[in-house]
Amino acid sequence: MSLYGKILLALDLSAECDQLIDKARDIASANSAELYLLHVIEPLSFAYGGDVPMDLTTIQEQLDDHAHSRLQKYSERLDYPVAQQLVITGHTETEIHRLAQEKEIDLIIVGSHGRHGLALLLGSTANSVLHGANCDVLAVRVKDAEKE
């Protein structure tokens, strides 16, 4: 029996996501796990407090299409069977927790930038996922692509 039967890899689609691919594949392969890929799009109305004087539907659909395309490329790069690729609109941490519970995920893998100072005080997605998850969470330290 494997330690992790279902793994959720949550990607923000940044250049640093490449650093998560190998680790996710290795863990999934070692556990013969089902692997799920997820990207959460925060609604544009969140950024503007819901007070936007125009229809953002077309822009939101373009973001969704772009995310599906990028997630497909990451799936191909994984070279490991992906049970499902999901693009969900909502609050990132909430949607990761909801999906992990719905799919009975055993391990969530997220990237962590290891922020310091003000960014650390404000919290991070990885930290929020860790503290609200009902399963193990692996926060993989990623290096900023611009600094490499």
Short mmCIF file of C-alpha atoms in Angstrom, two decimals:
data_model
loop_
_atom_site.label_atom_id
_atom_site.label_comp_id
_atom_site.label_asym_id
_atom_site.label_seq_id
_atom_site.Cartn_x
_atom_site.Cartn_y
_atom_site.Cartn_z
CA MET A 1 0.00 0.00 0.00
CA SER A 2 1.31 3.43 -0.91
CA LEU A 3 1.63 6.31 1.50
CA TYR A 4 0.01 8.77 -0.91
CA GLY A 5 -2.67 7.34 -3.19
CA LYS A 6 -3.94 10.70 -4.47
CA ILE A 7 -1.77 13.76 -4.97
CA LEU A 8 -2.90 17.28 -5.83
CA LEU A 9 -0.32 19.53 -7.49
CA ALA A 10 -1.49 23.13 -7.20
CA LEU A 11 0.22 25.37 -9.76
CA ASP A 12 0.17 29.16 -10.07
CA LEU A 13 1.40 28.89 -13.69
CA SER A 14 4.45 31.08 -13.02
CA ALA A 15 7.89 30.29 -14.46
CA GLU A 16 8.80 28.66 -11.15
CA CYS A 17 6.26 25.85 -11.65
CA ASP A 18 8.82 23.93 -13.67
CA GLN A 19 10.65 23.32 -10.39
CA LEU A 20 7.62 21.46 -8.99
CA ILE A 21 7.13 19.11 -11.93
CA ASP A 22 10.02 16.70 -11.26
CA LYS A 23 9.28 16.49 -7.55
CA ALA A 24 5.58 15.82 -8.14
CA ARG A 25 6.34 13.14 -10.75
CA ASP A 26 8.87 11.42 -8.47
CA ILE A 27 6.51 11.34 -5.48
CA ALA A 28 3.53 10.23 -7.58
CA SER A 29 5.61 7.53 -9.29
CA ALA A 30 7.07 6.22 -6.01
CA ASN A 31 3.53 5.89 -4.63
CA SER A 32 1.78 4.80 -7.85
CA ALA A 33 -0.55 7.69 -7.05
CA GLU A 34 -3.34 9.36 -8.95
CA LEU A 35 -2.07 12.85 -9.78
CA TYR A 36 -4.36 15.86 -10.12
CA LEU A 37 -3.24 19.24 -11.48
CA LEU A 38 -5.01 22.37 -10.30
CA HIS A 39 -4.86 26.06 -11.06
CA VAL A 40 -7.16 28.49 -9.29
CA ILE A 41 -8.07 31.78 -10.96
CA GLU A 42 -9.13 34.48 -8.55
CA PRO A 43 -12.06 36.38 -10.09
CA LEU A 44 -11.12 39.80 -11.40
CA SER A 45 -13.89 41.27 -9.29
CA PHE A 46 -11.89 40.20 -6.17
CA ALA A 47 -9.10 42.58 -7.18
CA TYR A 48 -11.51 45.48 -7.48
CA GLY A 49 -13.70 44.70 -4.49
CA GLY A 50 -16.57 43.66 -6.73
CA ASP A 51 -17.06 47.27 -7.85
CA VAL A 52 -16.24 47.11 -11.55
CA PRO A 53 -18.23 49.33 -13.92
CA MET A 54 -17.84 46.91 -16.86
CA ASP A 55 -18.51 43.31 -17.82
CA LEU A 56 -15.39 41.22 -17.20
CA THR A 57 -16.83 37.98 -18.59
CA THR A 58 -14.74 37.97 -21.79
CA ILE A 59 -11.51 38.70 -19.93
CA GLN A 60 -12.30 36.03 -17.33
CA GLU A 61 -12.95 33.51 -20.15
CA GLN A 62 -9.60 34.40 -21.76
CA LEU A 63 -7.85 33.83 -18.43
CA ASP A 64 -9.61 30.48 -18.14
CA ASP A 65 -8.61 29.42 -21.68
CA HIS A 66 -5.01 30.48 -21.06
CA ALA A 67 -4.90 28.53 -17.79
CA HIS A 68 -6.25 25.37 -19.46
CA SER A 69 -3.60 25.67 -22.17
CA ARG A 70 -0.75 26.15 -19.68
CA LEU A 71 -1.98 23.32 -17.48
CA GLN A 72 -2.02 21.02 -20.52
CA LYS A 73 1.63 21.90 -21.22
CA TYR A 74 2.60 21.14 -17.61
CA SER A 75 0.72 17.85 -17.85
CA GLU A 76 2.69 16.89 -20.97
CA ARG A 77 5.97 17.89 -19.31
CA LEU A 78 5.22 15.68 -16.30
CA ASP A 79 5.50 12.49 -18.35
CA TYR A 80 3.21 10.82 -15.80
CA PRO A 81 -0.50 9.99 -16.14
CA VAL A 82 -2.66 12.83 -14.87
CA ALA A 83 -6.03 11.79 -13.47
CA GLN A 84 -7.53 15.23 -14.01
CA GLN A 85 -6.55 18.80 -14.92
CA LEU A 86 -8.69 21.38 -13.20
CA VAL A 87 -9.02 25.13 -13.61
CA ILE A 88 -11.31 26.57 -10.96
CA THR A 89 -12.37 30.15 -10.31
CA GLY A 90 -12.47 31.22 -6.67
CA HIS A 91 -10.33 32.01 -3.65
CA THR A 92 -7.11 29.98 -4.03
CA GLU A 93 -6.76 28.46 -0.57
CA THR A 94 -10.49 27.76 -0.24
CA GLU A 95 -10.64 25.98 -3.59
CA ILE A 96 -7.53 23.91 -2.90
CA HIS A 97 -9.01 22.76 0.42
CA ARG A 98 -12.42 22.08 -1.13
CA LEU A 99 -11.00 20.04 -4.00
CA ALA A 100 -8.63 18.11 -1.72
CA GLN A 101 -11.55 17.09 0.44
CA GLU A 102 -13.81 16.31 -2.53
CA LYS A 103 -11.20 14.10 -4.22
CA GLU A 104 -9.96 12.60 -0.92
CA ILE A 105 -6.43 13.83 -1.61
CA ASP A 106 -3.61 12.44 0.57
CA LEU A 107 -0.95 15.02 -0.33
CA ILE A 108 -1.10 18.58 -1.64
CA ILE A 109 2.05 19.91 -3.32
CA VAL A 110 2.49 23.69 -3.59
CA GLY A 111 5.38 26.00 -4.34
CA SER A 112 6.79 28.25 -1.64
CA HIS A 113 8.89 31.31 -2.34
CA GLY A 114 10.23 31.61 1.22
CA ARG A 115 9.36 35.29 1.47
CA HIS A 116 10.80 37.47 4.19
CA GLY A 117 9.81 40.69 5.90
CA LEU A 118 6.44 42.20 5.03
CA ALA A 119 5.53 39.42 2.58
CA LEU A 120 6.13 36.87 5.35
CA LEU A 121 3.92 38.78 7.79
CA LEU A 122 1.11 39.00 5.27
CA GLY A 123 1.24 35.24 4.78
CA SER A 124 1.46 33.14 1.68
CA THR A 125 -0.65 30.73 -0.28
CA ALA A 126 1.51 27.81 0.85
CA ASN A 127 1.10 28.81 4.50
CA SER A 128 -2.68 29.18 4.14
CA VAL A 129 -2.96 25.82 2.40
CA LEU A 130 -0.90 24.15 5.12
CA HIS A 131 -2.99 25.49 7.99
CA GLY A 132 -6.36 24.62 6.51
CA ALA A 133 -5.65 21.24 4.93
CA ASN A 134 -6.95 17.90 6.19
CA CYS A 135 -4.05 16.03 4.60
CA ASP A 136 -0.28 16.35 4.27
CA VAL A 137 1.06 19.40 2.47
CA LEU A 138 4.46 19.59 0.81
CA ALA A 139 5.65 23.16 0.29
CA VAL A 140 8.47 22.96 -2.24
CA ARG A 141 10.96 25.81 -2.01
CA VAL A 142 11.18 27.45 -5.44
CA LYS A 143 13.73 29.97 -6.60
CA ASP A 144 12.54 33.07 -8.45
CA ALA A 145 13.16 32.55 -12.17
CA GLU A 146 14.56 36.10 -12.54
CA LYS A 147 17.31 35.44 -9.97
CA GLU A 148 18.64 32.32 -11.68
#
